[in-house]
Short mmCIF file of C-alpha atoms and ligand atoms in Angstrom, two decimals:
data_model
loop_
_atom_site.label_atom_id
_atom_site.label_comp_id
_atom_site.label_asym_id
_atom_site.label_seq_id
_atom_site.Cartn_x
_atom_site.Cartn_y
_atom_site.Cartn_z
CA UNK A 1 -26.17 35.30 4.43
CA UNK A 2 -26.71 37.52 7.96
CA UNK A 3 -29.22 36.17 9.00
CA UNK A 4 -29.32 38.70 12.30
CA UNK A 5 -31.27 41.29 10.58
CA UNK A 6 -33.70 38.83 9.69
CA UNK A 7 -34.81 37.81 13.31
CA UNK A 8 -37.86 39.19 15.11
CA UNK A 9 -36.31 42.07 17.59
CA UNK A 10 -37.75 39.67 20.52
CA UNK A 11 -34.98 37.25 19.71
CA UNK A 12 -32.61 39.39 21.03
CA UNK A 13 -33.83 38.80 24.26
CA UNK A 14 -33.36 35.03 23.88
CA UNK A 15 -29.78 34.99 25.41
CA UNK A 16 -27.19 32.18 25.59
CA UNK A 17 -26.24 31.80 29.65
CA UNK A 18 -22.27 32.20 29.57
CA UNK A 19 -23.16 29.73 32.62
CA UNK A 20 -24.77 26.91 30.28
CA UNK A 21 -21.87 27.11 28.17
CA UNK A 22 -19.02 26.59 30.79
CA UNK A 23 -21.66 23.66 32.01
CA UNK A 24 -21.29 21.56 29.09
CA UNK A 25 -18.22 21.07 30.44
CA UNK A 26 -20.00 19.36 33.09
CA UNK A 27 -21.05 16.55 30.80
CA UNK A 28 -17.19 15.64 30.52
CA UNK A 29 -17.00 12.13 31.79
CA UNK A 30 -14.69 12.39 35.60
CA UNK A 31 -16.92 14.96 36.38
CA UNK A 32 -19.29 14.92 39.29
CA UNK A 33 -22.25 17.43 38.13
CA UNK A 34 -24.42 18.36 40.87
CA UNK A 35 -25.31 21.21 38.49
CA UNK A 36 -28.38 20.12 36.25
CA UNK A 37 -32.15 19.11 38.03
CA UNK A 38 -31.56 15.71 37.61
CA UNK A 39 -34.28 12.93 39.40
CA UNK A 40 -32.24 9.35 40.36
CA UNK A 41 -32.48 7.48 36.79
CA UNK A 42 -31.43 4.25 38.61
CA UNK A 43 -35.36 4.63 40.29
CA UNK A 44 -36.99 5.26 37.35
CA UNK A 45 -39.89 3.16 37.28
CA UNK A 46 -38.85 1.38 33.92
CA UNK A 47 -40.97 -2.04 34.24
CA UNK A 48 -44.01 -0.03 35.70
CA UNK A 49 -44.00 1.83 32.00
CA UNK A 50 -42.95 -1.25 29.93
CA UNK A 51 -46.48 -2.39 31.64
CA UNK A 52 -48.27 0.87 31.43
CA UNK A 53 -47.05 1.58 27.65
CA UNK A 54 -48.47 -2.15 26.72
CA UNK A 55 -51.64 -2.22 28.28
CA UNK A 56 -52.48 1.53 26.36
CA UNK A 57 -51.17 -0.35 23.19
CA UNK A 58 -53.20 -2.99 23.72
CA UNK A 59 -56.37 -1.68 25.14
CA UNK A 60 -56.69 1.88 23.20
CA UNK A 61 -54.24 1.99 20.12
CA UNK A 62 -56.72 3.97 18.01
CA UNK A 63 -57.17 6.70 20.60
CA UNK A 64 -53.05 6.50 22.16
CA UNK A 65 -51.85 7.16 19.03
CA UNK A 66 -54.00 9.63 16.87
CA UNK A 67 -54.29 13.29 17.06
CA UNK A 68 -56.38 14.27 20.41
CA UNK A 69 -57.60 17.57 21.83
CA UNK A 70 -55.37 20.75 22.68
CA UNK A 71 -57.24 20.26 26.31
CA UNK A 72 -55.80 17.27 26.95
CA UNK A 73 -57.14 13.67 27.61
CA UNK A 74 -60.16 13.77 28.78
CA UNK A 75 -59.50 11.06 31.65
CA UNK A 76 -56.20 12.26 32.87
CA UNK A 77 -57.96 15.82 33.10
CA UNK A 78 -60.67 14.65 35.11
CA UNK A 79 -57.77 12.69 37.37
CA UNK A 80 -56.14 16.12 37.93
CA UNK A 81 -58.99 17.92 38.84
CA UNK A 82 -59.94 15.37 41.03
CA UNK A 83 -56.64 15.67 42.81
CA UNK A 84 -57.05 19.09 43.28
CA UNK A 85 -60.63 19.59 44.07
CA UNK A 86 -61.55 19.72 48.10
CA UNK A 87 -64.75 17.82 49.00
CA UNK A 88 -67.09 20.96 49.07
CA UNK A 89 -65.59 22.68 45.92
CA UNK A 90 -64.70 20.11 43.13
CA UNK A 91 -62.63 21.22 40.03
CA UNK A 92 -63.91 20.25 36.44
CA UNK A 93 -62.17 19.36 33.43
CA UNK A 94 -62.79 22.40 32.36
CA UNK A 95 -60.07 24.13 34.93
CA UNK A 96 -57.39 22.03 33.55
CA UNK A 97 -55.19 21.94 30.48
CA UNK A 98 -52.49 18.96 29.63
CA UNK A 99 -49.20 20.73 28.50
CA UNK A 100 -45.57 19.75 27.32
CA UNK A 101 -43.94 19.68 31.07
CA UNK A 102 -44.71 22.87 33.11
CA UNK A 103 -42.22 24.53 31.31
CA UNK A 104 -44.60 25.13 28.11
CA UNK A 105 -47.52 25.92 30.37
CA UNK A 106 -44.74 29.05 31.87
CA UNK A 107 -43.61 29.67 28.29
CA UNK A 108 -47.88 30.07 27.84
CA UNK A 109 -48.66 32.19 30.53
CA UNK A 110 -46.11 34.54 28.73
CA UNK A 111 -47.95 34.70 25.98
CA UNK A 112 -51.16 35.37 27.05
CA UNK A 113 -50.58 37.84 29.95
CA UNK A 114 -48.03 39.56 29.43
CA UNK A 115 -46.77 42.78 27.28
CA UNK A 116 -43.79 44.78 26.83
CA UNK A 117 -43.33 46.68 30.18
CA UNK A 118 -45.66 44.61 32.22
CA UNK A 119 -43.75 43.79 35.73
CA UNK A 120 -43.53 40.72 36.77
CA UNK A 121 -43.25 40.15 40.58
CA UNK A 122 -40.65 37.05 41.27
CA UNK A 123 -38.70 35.46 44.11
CA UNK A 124 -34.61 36.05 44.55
CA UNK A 125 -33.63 34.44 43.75
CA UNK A 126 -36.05 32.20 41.32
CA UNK A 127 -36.05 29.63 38.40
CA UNK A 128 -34.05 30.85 35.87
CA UNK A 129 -36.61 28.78 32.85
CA UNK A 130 -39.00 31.27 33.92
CA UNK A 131 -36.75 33.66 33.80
CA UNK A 132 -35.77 33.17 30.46
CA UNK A 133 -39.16 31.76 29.00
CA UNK A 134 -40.77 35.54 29.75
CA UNK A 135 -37.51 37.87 28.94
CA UNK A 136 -38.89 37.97 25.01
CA UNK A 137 -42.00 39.23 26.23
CA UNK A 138 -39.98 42.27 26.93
CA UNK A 139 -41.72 42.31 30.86
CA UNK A 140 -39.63 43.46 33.51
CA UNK A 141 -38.36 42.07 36.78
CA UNK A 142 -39.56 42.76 40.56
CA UNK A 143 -37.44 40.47 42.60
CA UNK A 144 -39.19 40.24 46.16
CA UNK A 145 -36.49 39.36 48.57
CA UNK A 146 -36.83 35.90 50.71
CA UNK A 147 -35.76 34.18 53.86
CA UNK A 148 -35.82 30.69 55.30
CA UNK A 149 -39.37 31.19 55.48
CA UNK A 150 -39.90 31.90 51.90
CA UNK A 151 -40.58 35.32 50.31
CA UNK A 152 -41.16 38.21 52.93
CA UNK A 153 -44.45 39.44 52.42
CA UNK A 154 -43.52 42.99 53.43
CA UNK A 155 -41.90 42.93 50.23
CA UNK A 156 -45.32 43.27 48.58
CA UNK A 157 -46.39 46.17 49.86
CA UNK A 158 -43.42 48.42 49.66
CA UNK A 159 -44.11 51.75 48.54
CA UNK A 160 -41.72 51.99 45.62
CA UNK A 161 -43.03 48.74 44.57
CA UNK A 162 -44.77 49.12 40.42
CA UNK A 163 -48.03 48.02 40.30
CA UNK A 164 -47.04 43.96 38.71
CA UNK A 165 -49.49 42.03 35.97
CA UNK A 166 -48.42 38.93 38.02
CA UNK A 167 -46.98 36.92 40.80
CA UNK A 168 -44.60 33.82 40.31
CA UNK A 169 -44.12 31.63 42.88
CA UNK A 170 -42.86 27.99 43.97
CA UNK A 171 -43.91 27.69 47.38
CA UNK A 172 -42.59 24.11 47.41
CA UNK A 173 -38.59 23.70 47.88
CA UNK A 174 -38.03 26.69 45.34
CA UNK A 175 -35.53 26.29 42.33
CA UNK A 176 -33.12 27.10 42.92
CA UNK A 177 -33.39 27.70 46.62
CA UNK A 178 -34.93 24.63 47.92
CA UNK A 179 -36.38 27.21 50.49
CA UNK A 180 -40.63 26.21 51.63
CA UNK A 181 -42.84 28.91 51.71
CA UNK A 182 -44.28 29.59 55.44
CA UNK A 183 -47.85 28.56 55.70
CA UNK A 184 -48.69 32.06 57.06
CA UNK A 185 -47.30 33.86 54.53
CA UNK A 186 -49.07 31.40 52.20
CA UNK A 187 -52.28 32.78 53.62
CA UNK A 188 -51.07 36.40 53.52
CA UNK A 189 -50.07 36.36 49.89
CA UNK A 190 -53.32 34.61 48.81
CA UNK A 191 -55.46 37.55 50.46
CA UNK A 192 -52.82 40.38 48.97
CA UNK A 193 -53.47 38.67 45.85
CA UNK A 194 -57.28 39.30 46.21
CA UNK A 195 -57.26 42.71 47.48
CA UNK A 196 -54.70 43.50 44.76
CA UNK A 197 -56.15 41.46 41.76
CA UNK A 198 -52.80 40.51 40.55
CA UNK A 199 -52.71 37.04 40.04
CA UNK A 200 -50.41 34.06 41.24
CA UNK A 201 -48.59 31.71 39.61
CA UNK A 202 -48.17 29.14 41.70
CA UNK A 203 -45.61 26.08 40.22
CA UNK A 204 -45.28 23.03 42.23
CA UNK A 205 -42.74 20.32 40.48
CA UNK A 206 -41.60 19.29 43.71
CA UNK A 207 -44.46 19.30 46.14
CA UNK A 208 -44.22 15.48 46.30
CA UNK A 209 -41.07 15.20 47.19
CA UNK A 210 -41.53 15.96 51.10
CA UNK A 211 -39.02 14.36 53.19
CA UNK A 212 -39.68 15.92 56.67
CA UNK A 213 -42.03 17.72 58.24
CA UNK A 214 -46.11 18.51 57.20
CA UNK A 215 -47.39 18.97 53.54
CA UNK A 216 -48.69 22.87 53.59
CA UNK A 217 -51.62 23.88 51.48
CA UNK A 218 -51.40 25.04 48.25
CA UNK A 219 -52.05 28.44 46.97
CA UNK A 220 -54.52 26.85 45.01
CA UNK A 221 -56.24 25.61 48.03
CA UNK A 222 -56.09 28.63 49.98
CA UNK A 223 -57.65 30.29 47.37
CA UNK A 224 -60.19 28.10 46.99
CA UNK A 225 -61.11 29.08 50.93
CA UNK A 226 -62.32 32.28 49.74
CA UNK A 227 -65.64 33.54 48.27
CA UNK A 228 -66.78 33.04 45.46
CA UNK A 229 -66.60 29.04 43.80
CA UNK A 230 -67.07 27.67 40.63
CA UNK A 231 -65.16 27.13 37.50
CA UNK A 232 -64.44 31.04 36.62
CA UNK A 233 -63.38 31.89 40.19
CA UNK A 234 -59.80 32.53 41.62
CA UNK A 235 -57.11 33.94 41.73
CA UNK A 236 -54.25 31.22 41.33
CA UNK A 237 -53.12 29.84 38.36
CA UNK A 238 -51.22 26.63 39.68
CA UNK A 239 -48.55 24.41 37.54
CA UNK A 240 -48.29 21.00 38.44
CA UNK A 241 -45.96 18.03 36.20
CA UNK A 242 -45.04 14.64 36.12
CA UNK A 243 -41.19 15.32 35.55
CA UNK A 244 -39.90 15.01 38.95
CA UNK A 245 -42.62 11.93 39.93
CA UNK A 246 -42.59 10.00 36.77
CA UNK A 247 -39.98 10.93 34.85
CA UNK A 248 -38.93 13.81 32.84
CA UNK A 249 -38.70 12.28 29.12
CA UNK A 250 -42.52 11.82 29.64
CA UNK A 251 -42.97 15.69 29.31
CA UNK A 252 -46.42 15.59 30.90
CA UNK A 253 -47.58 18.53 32.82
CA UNK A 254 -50.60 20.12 33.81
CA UNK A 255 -52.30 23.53 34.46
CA UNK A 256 -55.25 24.05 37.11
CA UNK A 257 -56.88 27.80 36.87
CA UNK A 258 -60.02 29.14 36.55
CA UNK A 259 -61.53 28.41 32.71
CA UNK A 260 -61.25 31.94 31.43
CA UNK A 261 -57.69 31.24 31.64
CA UNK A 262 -57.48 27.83 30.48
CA UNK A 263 -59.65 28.69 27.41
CA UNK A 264 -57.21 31.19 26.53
CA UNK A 265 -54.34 29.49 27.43
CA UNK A 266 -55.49 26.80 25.12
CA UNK A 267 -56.06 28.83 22.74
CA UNK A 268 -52.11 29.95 22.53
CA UNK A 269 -51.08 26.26 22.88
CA UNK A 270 -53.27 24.90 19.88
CA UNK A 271 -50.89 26.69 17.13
CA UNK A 272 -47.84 25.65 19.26
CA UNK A 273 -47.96 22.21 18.98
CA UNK A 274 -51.73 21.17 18.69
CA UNK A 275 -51.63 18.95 21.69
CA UNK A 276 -49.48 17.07 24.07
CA UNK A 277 -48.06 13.73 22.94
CA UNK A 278 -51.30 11.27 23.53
CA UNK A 279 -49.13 8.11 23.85
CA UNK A 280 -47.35 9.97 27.18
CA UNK A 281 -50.73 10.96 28.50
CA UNK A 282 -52.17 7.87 28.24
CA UNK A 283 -49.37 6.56 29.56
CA UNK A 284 -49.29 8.84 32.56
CA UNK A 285 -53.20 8.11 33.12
CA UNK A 286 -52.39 4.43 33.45
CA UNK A 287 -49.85 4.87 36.01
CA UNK A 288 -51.30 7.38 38.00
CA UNK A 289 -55.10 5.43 37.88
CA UNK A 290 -53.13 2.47 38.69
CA UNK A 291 -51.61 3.42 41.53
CA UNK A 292 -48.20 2.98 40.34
CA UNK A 293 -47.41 6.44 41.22
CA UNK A 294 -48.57 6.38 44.87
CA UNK A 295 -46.35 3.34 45.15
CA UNK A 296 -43.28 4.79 43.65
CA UNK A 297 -43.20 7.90 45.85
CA UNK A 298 -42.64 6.68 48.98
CA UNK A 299 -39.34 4.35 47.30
CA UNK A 300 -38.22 8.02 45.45
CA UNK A 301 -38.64 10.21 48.52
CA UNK A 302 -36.42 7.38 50.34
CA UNK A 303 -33.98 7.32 47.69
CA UNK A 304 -33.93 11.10 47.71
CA UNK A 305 -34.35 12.38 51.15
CA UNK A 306 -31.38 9.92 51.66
CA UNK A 307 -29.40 11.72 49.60
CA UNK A 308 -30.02 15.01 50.74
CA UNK A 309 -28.71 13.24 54.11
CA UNK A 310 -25.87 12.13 52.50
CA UNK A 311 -24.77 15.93 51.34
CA UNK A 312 -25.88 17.39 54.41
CA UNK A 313 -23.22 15.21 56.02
CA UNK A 314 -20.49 15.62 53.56
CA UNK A 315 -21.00 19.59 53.97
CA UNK A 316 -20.94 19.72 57.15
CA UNK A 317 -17.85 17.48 57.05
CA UNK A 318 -15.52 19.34 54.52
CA UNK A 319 -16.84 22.71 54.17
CA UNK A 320 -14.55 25.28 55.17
CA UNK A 321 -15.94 27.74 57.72
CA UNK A 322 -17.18 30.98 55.91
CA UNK A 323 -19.73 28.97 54.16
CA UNK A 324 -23.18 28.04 54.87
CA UNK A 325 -26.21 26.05 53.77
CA UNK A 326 -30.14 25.46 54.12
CA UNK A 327 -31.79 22.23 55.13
CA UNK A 328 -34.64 21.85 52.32
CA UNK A 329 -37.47 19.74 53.76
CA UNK A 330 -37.83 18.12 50.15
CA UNK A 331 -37.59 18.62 46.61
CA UNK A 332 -33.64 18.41 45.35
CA UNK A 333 -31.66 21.69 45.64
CA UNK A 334 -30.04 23.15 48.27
CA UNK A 335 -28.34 26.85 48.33
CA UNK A 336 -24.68 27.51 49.44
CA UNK A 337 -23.72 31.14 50.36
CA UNK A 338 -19.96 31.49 50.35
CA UNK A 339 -17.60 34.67 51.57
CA UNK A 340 -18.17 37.49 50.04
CA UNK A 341 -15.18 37.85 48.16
CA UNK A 342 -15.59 34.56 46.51
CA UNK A 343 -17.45 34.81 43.07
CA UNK A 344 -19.45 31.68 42.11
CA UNK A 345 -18.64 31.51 38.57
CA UNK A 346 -14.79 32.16 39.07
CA UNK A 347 -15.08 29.60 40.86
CA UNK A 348 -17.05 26.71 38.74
CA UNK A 349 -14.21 27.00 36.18
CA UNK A 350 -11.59 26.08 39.36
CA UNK A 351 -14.33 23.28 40.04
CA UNK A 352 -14.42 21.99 36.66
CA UNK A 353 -10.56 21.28 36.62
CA UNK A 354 -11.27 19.59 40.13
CA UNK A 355 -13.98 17.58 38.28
CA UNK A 356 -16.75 19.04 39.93
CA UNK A 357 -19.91 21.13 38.73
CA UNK A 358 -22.42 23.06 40.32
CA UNK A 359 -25.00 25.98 39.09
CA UNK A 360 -23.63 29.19 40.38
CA UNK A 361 -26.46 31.65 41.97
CA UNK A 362 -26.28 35.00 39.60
CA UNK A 363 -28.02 33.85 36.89
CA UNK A 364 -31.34 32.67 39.23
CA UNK A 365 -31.33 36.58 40.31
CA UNK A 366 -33.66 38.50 37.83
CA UNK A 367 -31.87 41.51 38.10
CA UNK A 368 -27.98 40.82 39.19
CA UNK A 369 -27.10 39.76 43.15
CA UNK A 370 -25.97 36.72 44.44
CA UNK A 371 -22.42 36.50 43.04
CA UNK A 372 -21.63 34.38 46.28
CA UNK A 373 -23.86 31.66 45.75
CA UNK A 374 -24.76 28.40 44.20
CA UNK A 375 -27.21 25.46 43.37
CA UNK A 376 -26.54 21.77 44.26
CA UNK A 377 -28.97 19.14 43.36
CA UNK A 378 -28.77 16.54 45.62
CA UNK A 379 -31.16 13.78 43.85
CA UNK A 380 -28.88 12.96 40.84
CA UNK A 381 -25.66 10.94 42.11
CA UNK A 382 -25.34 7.99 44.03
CA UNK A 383 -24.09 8.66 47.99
CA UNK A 384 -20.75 7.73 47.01
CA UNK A 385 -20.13 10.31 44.61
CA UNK A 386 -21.84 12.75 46.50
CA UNK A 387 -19.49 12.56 49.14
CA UNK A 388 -16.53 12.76 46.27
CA UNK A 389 -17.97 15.59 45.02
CA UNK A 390 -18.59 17.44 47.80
CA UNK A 391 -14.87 16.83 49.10
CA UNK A 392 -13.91 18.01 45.46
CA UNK A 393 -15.85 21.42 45.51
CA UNK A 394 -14.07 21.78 49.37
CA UNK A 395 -11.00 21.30 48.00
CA UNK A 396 -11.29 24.32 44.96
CA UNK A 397 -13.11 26.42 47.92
CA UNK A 398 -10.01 25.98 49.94
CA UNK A 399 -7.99 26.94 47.27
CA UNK A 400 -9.57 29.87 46.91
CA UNK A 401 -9.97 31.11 50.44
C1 LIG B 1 -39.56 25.40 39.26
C2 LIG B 1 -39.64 24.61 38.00
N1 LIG B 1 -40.64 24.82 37.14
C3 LIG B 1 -40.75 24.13 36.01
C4 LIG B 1 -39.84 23.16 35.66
C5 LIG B 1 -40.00 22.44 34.34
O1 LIG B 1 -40.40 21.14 34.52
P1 LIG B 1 -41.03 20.23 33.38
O2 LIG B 1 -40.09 19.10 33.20
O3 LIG B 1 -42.36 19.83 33.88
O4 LIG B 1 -41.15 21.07 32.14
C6 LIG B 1 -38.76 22.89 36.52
C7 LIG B 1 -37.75 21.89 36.16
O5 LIG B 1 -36.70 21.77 36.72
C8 LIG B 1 -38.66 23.63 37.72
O6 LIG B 1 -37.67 23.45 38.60
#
């Protein structure tokens, strides 16, 4: 049977990354992969959910484990909007929606805003998971260029700019970047986005994970500032997930918008899976009530602000010259730029044979660029390795200089 014919034409905008496939290589065991998102596994918090998983088992079996509301948990909703409500303006249940990890709550946004030949305004580079969870919508790219400081505003208001159905962010440490956006230009998009109407995504998986310098606002908050409160107000529609806290297997994430959007967002997730797994939520809701979480973070930005140290070092050590780097305050990527006549990908398969693996930076650029650049997460191996590895990946640059 061919089946091709069979598929929905949107499939055909579901494409295989030639980069995912020469990654698999990464798994190889020898190889030092600084390629996926990985958080430490040796910090997981692994007694802290033997407990947490018991005491749900124990205390609310019938209500852990049977079918619950597409919402979400009641309690862990009202913890999140808790979290994000400011003394003056609280949030309500009602702005927030439990998904599957952020990613389903970006694969959800695509389904309820946009349409074939909507443009969607994006950082360069940017995550490529949103990048590939909106491509089947048929929506087209806008990439707004960035700098240390995040993206350039001026960016929004070029003249050959399309008019865009939205605006996705991560202000926090960007994927792949690790680049924070300025708290200026935080302020500056929020009030474009108002005088504009096109909305923000805002996704924060690594907002925690500060390991210098001060905690900026959200776009959330910001937005919030402005006139106009209540549960139907606003302009951001902010992501939020306990993948990069907790742990990723959990797959518990979170939405915070105004309810005309969470209603409808709902709506889309009810036929895609009914509801997130109620055992994880529970679970989540005991260790964040606990105070398990605000215990762990402080050990996990240790553990990974160390490590960022630790490659910092071993870059500046063994790179040859030619090639540069950022200094992320936080989260777990940071973004080489090599010569311009080196291309990235030629030059993962040289790393792979010196046992090495790293995301090369194309494939985060919506619309081709960046052929000289990569993605190293720094959170995943020990120090030891991390030094290896980055001596490894000098070694193929050298060769190839
Ligand atoms: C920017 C960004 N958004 C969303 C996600 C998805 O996270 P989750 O595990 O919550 O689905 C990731 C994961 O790496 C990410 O980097």
């Amino acid at each position: 049977m061919n089946w091709n014919p069979r598929f929905a034409q949107r499939t055909a905008l579901m494409r295989r990354s030639t980069i995912r496939e020469l990654l698999k290589l990464a798994a190889q065991p020898g190889i030092i992969s600084f390629a996926a998102g990985l958080p430490p596994a040796e910090f997981f918090p692994v007694e802290e959910f033997r407990a947490a998983t018991e005491a749900v088992l124990r205390s609310r079996p019938e209500r852990a484990l049977q079918y619950g509301e597409t919402g979400g948990e009641a309690e862990l909703r009202d913890w999140i909007a808790e979290r994000a409500s400011q003394p003056d303006r609280p949030m309500r249940r009602e702005n927030v929606l439990i998904t599957t990890g952020s990613q389903q709550a970006l694969d959800l946004v695509g389904r309820v805003f946009l349409d074939p030949g909507d443009v969607v305004l994006v950082e360069n580079p940017t995550y490529l998971a949103a990048l590939t969870a909106w491509r089947p919508c048929g929506v087209e790219f806008a990439p707004l260029a960035m700098d240390e400081g995040g993206l350039l505003i001026g960016e929004l208001d070029r003249a050959d700019a399309p008019p865009a159905k939205l605006l996705y962010s991560v202000p926090n440490f960007q994927n792949p970047t690790g680049v924070t956006l300025q708290a200026g230009r935080r302020r500056q998009l929020v009030a474009w986005s108002r005088a504009t109407g096109i909305p923000l995504v805002e996704d924060n998986p690594y907002g925690e994970l500060r390991y210098e310098g001060e905690a900026l606002p959200h776009l959330l908050d910001l937005d919030r500032e402005g006139p106009g409160i209540g549960e139907e107000a606003g302009q951001v529609i902010h992501l939020g997930t306990f993948s990069k806290t907790l742990a990723p297997g959990l797959r518990v994430g979170w939405v915070v918008a105004p309810r005309p959007v969470i209603d409808k967002l709902t709506l889309a997730k009810q036929s895609m899976d009914l509801h997130t797994s109620t055992l994880c939520q529970h679970v989540a809701l005991e260790l964040a009530r606990d105070g398990v979480l605000e215990r762990h973070l402080p050990r996990l930005r240790a553990v990974c602000g160390g490590r960022r140290d630790v490659m910092l070092r071993a870059l500046k050590e063994h790179m040859p010259s030619g090639v540069t780097w950022n200094r992320p305050e936080g989260g777990m990527f940071l973004f080489l730029r090599l010569p311009e006549s080196i291309n990235a990908t030629t030059l993962l398969t040289a790393a792979l044979t010196h046992g090495v693996a790293f995301v090369p930076g194309e494939d985060f650029h919506a619309t081709g660029g960046g052929h000289n650049t990569l993605r190293l997460n720094f959170t995943g191996n020990s120090d030891e390795r991390i030094g290896e590895g980055i001596r490894r990946l000098a070694a193929t640059l050298a060769e190839a200089v």
